[in-house]
XYZ file of C-alpha atoms in Angstrom:
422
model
C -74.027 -48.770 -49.386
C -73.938 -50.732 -51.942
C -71.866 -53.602 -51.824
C -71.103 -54.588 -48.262
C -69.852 -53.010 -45.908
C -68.066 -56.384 -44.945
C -66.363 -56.767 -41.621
C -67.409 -53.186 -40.597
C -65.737 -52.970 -37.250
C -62.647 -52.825 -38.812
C -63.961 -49.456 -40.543
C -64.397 -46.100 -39.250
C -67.143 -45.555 -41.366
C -67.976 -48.493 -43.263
C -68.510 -49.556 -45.457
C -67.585 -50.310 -50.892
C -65.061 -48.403 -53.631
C -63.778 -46.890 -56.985
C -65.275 -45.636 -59.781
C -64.667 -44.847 -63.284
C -66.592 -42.104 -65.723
C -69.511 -43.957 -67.779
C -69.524 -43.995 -71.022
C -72.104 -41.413 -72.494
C -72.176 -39.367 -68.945
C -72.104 -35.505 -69.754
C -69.317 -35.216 -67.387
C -66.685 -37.868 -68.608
C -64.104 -35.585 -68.871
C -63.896 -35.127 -65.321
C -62.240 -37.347 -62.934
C -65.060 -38.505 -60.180
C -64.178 -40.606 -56.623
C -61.917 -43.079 -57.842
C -59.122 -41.361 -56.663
C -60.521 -39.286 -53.528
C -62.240 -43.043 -52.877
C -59.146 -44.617 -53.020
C -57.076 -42.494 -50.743
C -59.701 -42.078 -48.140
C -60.230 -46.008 -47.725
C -56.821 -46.027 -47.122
C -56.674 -43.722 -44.639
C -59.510 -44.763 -43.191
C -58.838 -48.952 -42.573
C -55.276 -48.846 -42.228
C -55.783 -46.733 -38.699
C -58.749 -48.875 -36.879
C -56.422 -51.655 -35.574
C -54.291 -49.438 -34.473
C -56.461 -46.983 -32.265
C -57.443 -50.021 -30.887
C -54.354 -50.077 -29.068
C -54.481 -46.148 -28.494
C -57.486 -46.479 -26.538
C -56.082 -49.548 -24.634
C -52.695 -47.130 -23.608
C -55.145 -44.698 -22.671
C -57.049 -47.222 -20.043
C -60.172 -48.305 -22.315
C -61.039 -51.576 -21.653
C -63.496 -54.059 -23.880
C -66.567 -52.281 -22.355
C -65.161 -48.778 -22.995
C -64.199 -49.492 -26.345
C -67.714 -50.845 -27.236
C -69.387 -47.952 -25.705
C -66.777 -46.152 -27.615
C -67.907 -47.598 -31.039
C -71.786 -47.594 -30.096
C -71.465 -43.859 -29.717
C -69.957 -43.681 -33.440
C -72.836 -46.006 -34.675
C -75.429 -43.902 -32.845
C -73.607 -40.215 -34.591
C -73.640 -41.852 -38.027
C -77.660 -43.329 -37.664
C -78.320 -39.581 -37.114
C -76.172 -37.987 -39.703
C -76.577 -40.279 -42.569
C -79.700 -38.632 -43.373
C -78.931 -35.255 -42.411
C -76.305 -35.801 -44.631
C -77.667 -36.838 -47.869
C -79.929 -34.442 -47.471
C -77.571 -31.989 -47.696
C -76.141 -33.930 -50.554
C -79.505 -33.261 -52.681
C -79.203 -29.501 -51.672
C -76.136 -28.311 -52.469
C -74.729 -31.006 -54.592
C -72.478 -34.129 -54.352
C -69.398 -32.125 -54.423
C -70.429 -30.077 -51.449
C -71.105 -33.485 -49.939
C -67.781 -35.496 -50.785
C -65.955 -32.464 -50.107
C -67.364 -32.346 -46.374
C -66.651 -35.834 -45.596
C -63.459 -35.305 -46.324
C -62.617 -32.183 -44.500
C -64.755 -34.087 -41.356
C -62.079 -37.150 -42.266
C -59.424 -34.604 -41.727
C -60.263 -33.137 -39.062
C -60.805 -36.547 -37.507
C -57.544 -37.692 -37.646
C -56.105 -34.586 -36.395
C -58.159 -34.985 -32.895
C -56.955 -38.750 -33.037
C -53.175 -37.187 -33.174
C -53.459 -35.323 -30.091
C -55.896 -37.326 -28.279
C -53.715 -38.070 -25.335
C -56.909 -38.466 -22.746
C -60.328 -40.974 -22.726
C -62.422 -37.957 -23.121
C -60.699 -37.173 -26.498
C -61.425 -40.147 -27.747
C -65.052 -39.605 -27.487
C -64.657 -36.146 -28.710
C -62.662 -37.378 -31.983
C -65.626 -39.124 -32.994
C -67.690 -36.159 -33.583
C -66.649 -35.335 -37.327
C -68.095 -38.485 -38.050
C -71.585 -37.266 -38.159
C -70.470 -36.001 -41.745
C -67.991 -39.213 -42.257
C -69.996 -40.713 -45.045
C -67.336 -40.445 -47.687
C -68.945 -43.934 -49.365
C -73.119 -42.306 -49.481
C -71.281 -39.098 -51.276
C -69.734 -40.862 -53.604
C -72.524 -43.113 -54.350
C -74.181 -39.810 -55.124
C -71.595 -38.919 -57.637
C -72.317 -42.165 -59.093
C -76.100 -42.126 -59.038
C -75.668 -38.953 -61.201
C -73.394 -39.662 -63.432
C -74.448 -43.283 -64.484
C -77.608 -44.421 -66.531
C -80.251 -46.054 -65.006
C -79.630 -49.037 -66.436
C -75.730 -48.966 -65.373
C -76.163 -47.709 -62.006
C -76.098 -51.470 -60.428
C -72.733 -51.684 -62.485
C -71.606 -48.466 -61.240
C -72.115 -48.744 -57.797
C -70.692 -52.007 -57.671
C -66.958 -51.186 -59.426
C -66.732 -48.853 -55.884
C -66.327 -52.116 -53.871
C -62.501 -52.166 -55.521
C -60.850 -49.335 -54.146
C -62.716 -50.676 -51.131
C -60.575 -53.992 -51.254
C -56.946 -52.244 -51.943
C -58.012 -50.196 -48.848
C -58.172 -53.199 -47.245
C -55.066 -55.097 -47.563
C -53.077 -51.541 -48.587
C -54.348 -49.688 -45.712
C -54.054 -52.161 -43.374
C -50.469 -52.760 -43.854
C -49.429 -49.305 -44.103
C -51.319 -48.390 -40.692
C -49.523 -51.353 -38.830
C -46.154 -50.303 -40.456
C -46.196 -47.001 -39.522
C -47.684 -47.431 -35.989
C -44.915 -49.948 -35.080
C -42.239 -47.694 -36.450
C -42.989 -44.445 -35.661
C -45.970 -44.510 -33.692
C -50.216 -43.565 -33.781
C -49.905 -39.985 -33.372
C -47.637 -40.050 -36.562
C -49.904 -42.457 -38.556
C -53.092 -40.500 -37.362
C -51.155 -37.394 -39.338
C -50.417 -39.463 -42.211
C -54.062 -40.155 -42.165
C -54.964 -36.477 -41.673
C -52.566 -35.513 -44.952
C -54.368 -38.385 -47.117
C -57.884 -37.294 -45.924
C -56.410 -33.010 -47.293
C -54.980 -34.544 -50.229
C -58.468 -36.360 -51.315
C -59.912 -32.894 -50.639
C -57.863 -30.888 -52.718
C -58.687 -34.531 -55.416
C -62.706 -33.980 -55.048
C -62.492 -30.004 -55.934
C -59.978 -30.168 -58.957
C -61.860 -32.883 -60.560
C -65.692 -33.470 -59.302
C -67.994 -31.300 -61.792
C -69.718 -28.733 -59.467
C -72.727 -29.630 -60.165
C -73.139 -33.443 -61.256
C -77.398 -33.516 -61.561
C -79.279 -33.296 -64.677
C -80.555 -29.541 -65.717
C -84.130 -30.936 -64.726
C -82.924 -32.234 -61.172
C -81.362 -28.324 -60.393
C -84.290 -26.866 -61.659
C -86.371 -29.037 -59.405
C -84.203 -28.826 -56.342
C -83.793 -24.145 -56.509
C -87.161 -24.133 -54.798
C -86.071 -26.362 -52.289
C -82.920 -24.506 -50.970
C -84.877 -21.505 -50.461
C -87.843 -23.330 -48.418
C -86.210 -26.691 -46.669
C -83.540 -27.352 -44.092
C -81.158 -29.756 -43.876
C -82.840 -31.787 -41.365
C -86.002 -31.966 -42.427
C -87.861 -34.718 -41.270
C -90.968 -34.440 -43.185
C -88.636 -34.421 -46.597
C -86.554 -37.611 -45.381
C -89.986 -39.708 -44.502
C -91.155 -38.467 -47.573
C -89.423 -40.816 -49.910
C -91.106 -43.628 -48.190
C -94.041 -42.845 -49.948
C -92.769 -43.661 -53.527
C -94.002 -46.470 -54.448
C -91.894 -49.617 -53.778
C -89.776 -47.452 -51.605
C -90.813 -48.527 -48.510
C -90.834 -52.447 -49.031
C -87.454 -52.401 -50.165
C -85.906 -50.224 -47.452
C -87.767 -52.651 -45.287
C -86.154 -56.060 -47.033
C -82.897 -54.262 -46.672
C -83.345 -54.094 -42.952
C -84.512 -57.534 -42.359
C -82.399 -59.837 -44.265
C -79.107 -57.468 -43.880
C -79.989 -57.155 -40.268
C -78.563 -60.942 -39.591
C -75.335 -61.071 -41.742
C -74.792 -57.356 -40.032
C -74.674 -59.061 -37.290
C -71.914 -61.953 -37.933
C -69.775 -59.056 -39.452
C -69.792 -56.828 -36.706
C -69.156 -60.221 -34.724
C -65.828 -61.602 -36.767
C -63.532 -60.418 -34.925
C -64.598 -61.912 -31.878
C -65.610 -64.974 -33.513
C -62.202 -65.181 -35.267
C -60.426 -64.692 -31.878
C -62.264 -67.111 -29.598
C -64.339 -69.649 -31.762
C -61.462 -70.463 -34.439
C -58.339 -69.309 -31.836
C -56.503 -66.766 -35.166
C -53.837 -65.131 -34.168
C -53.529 -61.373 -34.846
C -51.334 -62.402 -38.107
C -53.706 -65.103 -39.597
C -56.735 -62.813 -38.951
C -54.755 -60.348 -40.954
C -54.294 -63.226 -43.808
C -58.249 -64.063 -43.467
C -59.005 -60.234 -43.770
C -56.838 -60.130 -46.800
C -58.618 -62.903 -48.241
C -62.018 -61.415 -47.830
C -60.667 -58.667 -49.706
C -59.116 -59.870 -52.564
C -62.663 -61.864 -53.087
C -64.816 -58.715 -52.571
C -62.761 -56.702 -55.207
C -63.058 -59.865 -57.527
C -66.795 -60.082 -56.840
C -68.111 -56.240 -56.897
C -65.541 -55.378 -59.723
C -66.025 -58.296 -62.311
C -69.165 -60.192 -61.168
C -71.776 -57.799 -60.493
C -71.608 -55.890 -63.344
C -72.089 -59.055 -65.793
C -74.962 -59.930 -63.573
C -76.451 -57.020 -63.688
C -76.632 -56.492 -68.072
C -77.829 -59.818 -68.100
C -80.137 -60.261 -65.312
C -83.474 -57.941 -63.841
C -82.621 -56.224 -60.281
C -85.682 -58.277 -58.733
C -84.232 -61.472 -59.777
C -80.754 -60.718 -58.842
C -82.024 -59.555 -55.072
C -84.163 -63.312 -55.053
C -80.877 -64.540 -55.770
C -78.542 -62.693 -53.553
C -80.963 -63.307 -50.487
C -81.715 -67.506 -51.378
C -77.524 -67.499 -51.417
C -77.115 -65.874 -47.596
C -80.121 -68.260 -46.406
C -78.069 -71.241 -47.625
C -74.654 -69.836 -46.249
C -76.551 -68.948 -42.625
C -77.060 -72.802 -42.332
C -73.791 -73.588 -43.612
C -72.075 -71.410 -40.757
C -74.293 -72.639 -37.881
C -72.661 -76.167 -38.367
C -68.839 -74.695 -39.602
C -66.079 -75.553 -36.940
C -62.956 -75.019 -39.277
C -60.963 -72.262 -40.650
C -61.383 -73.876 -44.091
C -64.842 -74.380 -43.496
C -65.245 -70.238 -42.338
C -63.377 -69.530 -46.297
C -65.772 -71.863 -48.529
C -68.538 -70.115 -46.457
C -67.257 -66.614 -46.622
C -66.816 -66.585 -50.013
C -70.467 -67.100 -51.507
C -71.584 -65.113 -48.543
C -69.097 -61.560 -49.695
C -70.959 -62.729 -53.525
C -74.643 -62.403 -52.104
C -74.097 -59.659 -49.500
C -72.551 -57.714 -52.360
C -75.359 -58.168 -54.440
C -77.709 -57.270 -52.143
C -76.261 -54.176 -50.895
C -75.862 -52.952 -55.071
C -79.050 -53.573 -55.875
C -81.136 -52.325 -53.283
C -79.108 -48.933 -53.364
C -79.951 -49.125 -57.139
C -83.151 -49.918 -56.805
C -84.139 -47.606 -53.977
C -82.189 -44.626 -55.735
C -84.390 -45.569 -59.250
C -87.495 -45.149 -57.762
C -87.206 -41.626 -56.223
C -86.800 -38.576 -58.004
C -83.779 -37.658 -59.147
C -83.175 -34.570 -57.009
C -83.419 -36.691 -54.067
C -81.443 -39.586 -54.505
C -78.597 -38.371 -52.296
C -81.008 -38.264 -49.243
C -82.377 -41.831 -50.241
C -78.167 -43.056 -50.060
C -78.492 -41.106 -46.683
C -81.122 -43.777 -45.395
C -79.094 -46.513 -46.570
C -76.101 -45.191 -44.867
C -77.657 -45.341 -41.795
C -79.121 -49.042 -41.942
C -75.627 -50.023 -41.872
C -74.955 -47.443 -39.036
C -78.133 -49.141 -37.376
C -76.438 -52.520 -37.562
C -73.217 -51.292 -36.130
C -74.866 -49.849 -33.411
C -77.172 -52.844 -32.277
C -75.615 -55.832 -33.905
C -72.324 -55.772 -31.036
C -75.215 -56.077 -27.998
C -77.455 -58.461 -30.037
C -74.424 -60.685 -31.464
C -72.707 -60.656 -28.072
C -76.388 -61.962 -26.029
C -76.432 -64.737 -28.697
C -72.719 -65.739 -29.443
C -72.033 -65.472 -25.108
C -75.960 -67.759 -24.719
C -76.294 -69.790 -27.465
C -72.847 -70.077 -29.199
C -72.275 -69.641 -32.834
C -74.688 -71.388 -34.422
C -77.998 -69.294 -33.433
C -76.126 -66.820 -35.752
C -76.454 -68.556 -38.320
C -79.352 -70.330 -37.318
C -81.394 -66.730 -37.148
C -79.207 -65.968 -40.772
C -80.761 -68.978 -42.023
C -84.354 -68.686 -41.025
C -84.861 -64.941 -41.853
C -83.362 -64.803 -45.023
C -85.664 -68.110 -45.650
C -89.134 -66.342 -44.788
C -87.927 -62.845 -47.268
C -87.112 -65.084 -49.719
C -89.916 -66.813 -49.925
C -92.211 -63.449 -49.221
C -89.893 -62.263 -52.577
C -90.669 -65.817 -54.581
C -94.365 -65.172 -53.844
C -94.641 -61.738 -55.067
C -92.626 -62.557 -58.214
C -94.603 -65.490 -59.104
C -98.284 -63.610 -58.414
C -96.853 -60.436 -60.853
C -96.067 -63.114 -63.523
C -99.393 -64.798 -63.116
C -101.181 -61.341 -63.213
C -98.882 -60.435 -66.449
C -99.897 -63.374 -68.166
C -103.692 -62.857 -67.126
């Protein structure tokens, strides 16, 4: 990911975007995920709420329906790696191009799921349902370096009109002419952003060097290859940062996976005003990742930004163990969407920059499947300490973690300028 994946159970896959070609890239000409982004978040957000119900009319009840969503957190932790290692082999094309056939065929299962055990079934394509990881790959090869941060961060806009577009489509459609005819509709987008990804994605979108690099591996390494995935944890750097992104996303992972809930019982929102509140996190998101970030970015080193991003959420964890108002949930919210974003953009930037180039799409395949690891323990851990020790431990264990990594972070920052000036 990325920016965040913000309120993720509302998601089939979760979570940032749009994209636009970067100046000087040797591909320009062609037209890369905007589009095929675009249509897919659509397709994909405007549905959830609504098989919601589905699975209610079929006899799930809340402890179905979690196991339900567990299961898709549990395929996705095991294909997000899988998968961008498949990215590295046989291009980001291949990639996009088989997360959208796997969105396809998803929605077609949803359409005639008409017993429980199809809705477990229809979950299966989503082991290659990581349409955001291949199109961060796209990115990552098209962008410099030094504008991959600003890159990566422009896909959390598409990700917003998904939102609020896709959302309102989904419940329009759904109330008029029912699921099975909006789970179609969402079948046709998915075909249409297929058709998209192999008129105008380049075939090839690595450097010459990266290709060159990568031939020996298609002849001598799988797709699942465990030994190549653990592999990038050797790089130096790699393995700290994957580990910060764990830790201090781990918490705020764990309030979004919790909103709805919270949002229902704690603040007593109707279906409606959730909707208004979801629209709201939106339209600050796309503000955020599509104007913000970027500046921040050209002006500012990665390593100071991710201080930043990680001092903000500390702050806004204490500020939501004590909130007890609707207003007070916004003027939280809203530096909280600003730091998460950051954070997820520049530790996908970062981690991708210090691996080789050739296997940046398996690196995005890690980070796909933290978030997948947060959807998949955050319900049970959220649920033991929203049900025990109401709200504010949330926050409480928001605050305190993202406290202790941010002073770990301070520390190493000020002993590298110390050594520098030595």
């Amino acid at each position: 990911m990325s920016g965040p994946r913000f309120l993720t159970i509302t998601r089939l896959e979760g979570g940032e975007n749009s994209f636009r070609p970067i100046n000087g890239s040797p591909h320009r000409g062609g037209l890369t995920p905007r589009r095929a982004r675009g249509g897919r978040k659509r397709n994909g957000s405007k549905l959830f709420s609504d098989f919601k119900y589905l699975a209610k009319k079929l006899g799930f009840d809340t402890l179905w329906f979690g196991y339900l969503q567990t299961t898709v957190g549990v395929i996705q932790l095991i294909g997000g790696p899988m998968f961008g290692r498949f990215g590295d082999l046989f291009g980001a094309r291949a990639a996009l191009s088989l997360a959208c056939a796997a969105s396809t065929v998803f929605f077609l299962l949803l359409a005639i799921a008409d017993h429980p055990f199809l809705l477990f079934v229809h979950k299966l394509p989503t082991v290659f349902m990581h349409v955001l990881p291949a199109c961060q790959m796209v990115v990552t090869d098209l962008s410099e370096p030094e504008k991959r941060a600003d890159a990566l961060s422009k896909l959390g806009l598409c990700f917003g009109i998904g939102m609020i577009v896709g959302s309102t489509l989904g419940g329009h459609l759904s109330t008029h002419y029912g699921e099975t005819f909006a789970a179609c509709v969402g079948a046709a987008g998915s075909a249409l952003s297929l058709l998209i990804v192999l008129s105008f994605i380049p075939k090839s979108t690595k450097s010459e060097a990266s290709r060159s690099s990568t031939k020996p591996e298609k002849q001598n390494q799988k797709v699942f290859s465990l030994g190549e995935i653990t592999r990038l944890m050797k790089f130096p750097g790699v393995m700290r940062i994957f580990l910060i992104k764990i830790i201090a996303g781990l918490p705020s992972g764990i309030f979004q996976v919790m909103f709805s809930i919270i949002a229902m019982d704690f603040f007593k929102l109707e279906a409606q005003q959730n909707g208004y509140l979801m629209a709201y996190f939106g339209i600050v998101q796309m503000v955020v990742q599509g104007g913000v970030i970027g500046r921040l970015s050209s002006a500012f080193p990665e390593k100071t930004l991710l201080l930043l991003s990680i001092g903000i959420t500390a702050g806004v964890g204490l500020a939501q163990a004590y909130m007890q108002t609707v207003f007070q949930l916004c003027l939280t919210v809203t530096p909280w969407i600003f730091s998460l974003s950051i954070f997820n953009v520049i530790t996908d930037s970062m981690l991708t920059k210090r691996v080789p180039s050739s296997d940046t799409g398996t690196m995005l395949g890690l980070c796909a499947s933290v978030q997948a690891l947060v959807r998949t323990i955050g319900p049970t851990i959220g649920g033991f300490l929203y049900m025990n020790y109401g709200l504010s431990s949330i926050g409480l264990i928001e605050f305190f973690v993202n406290s202790l990594v941010f002073v770990y972070l301070l520390h190493q920052l000020l002993s590298k300028t110390e050594r520098q000036k030595e």
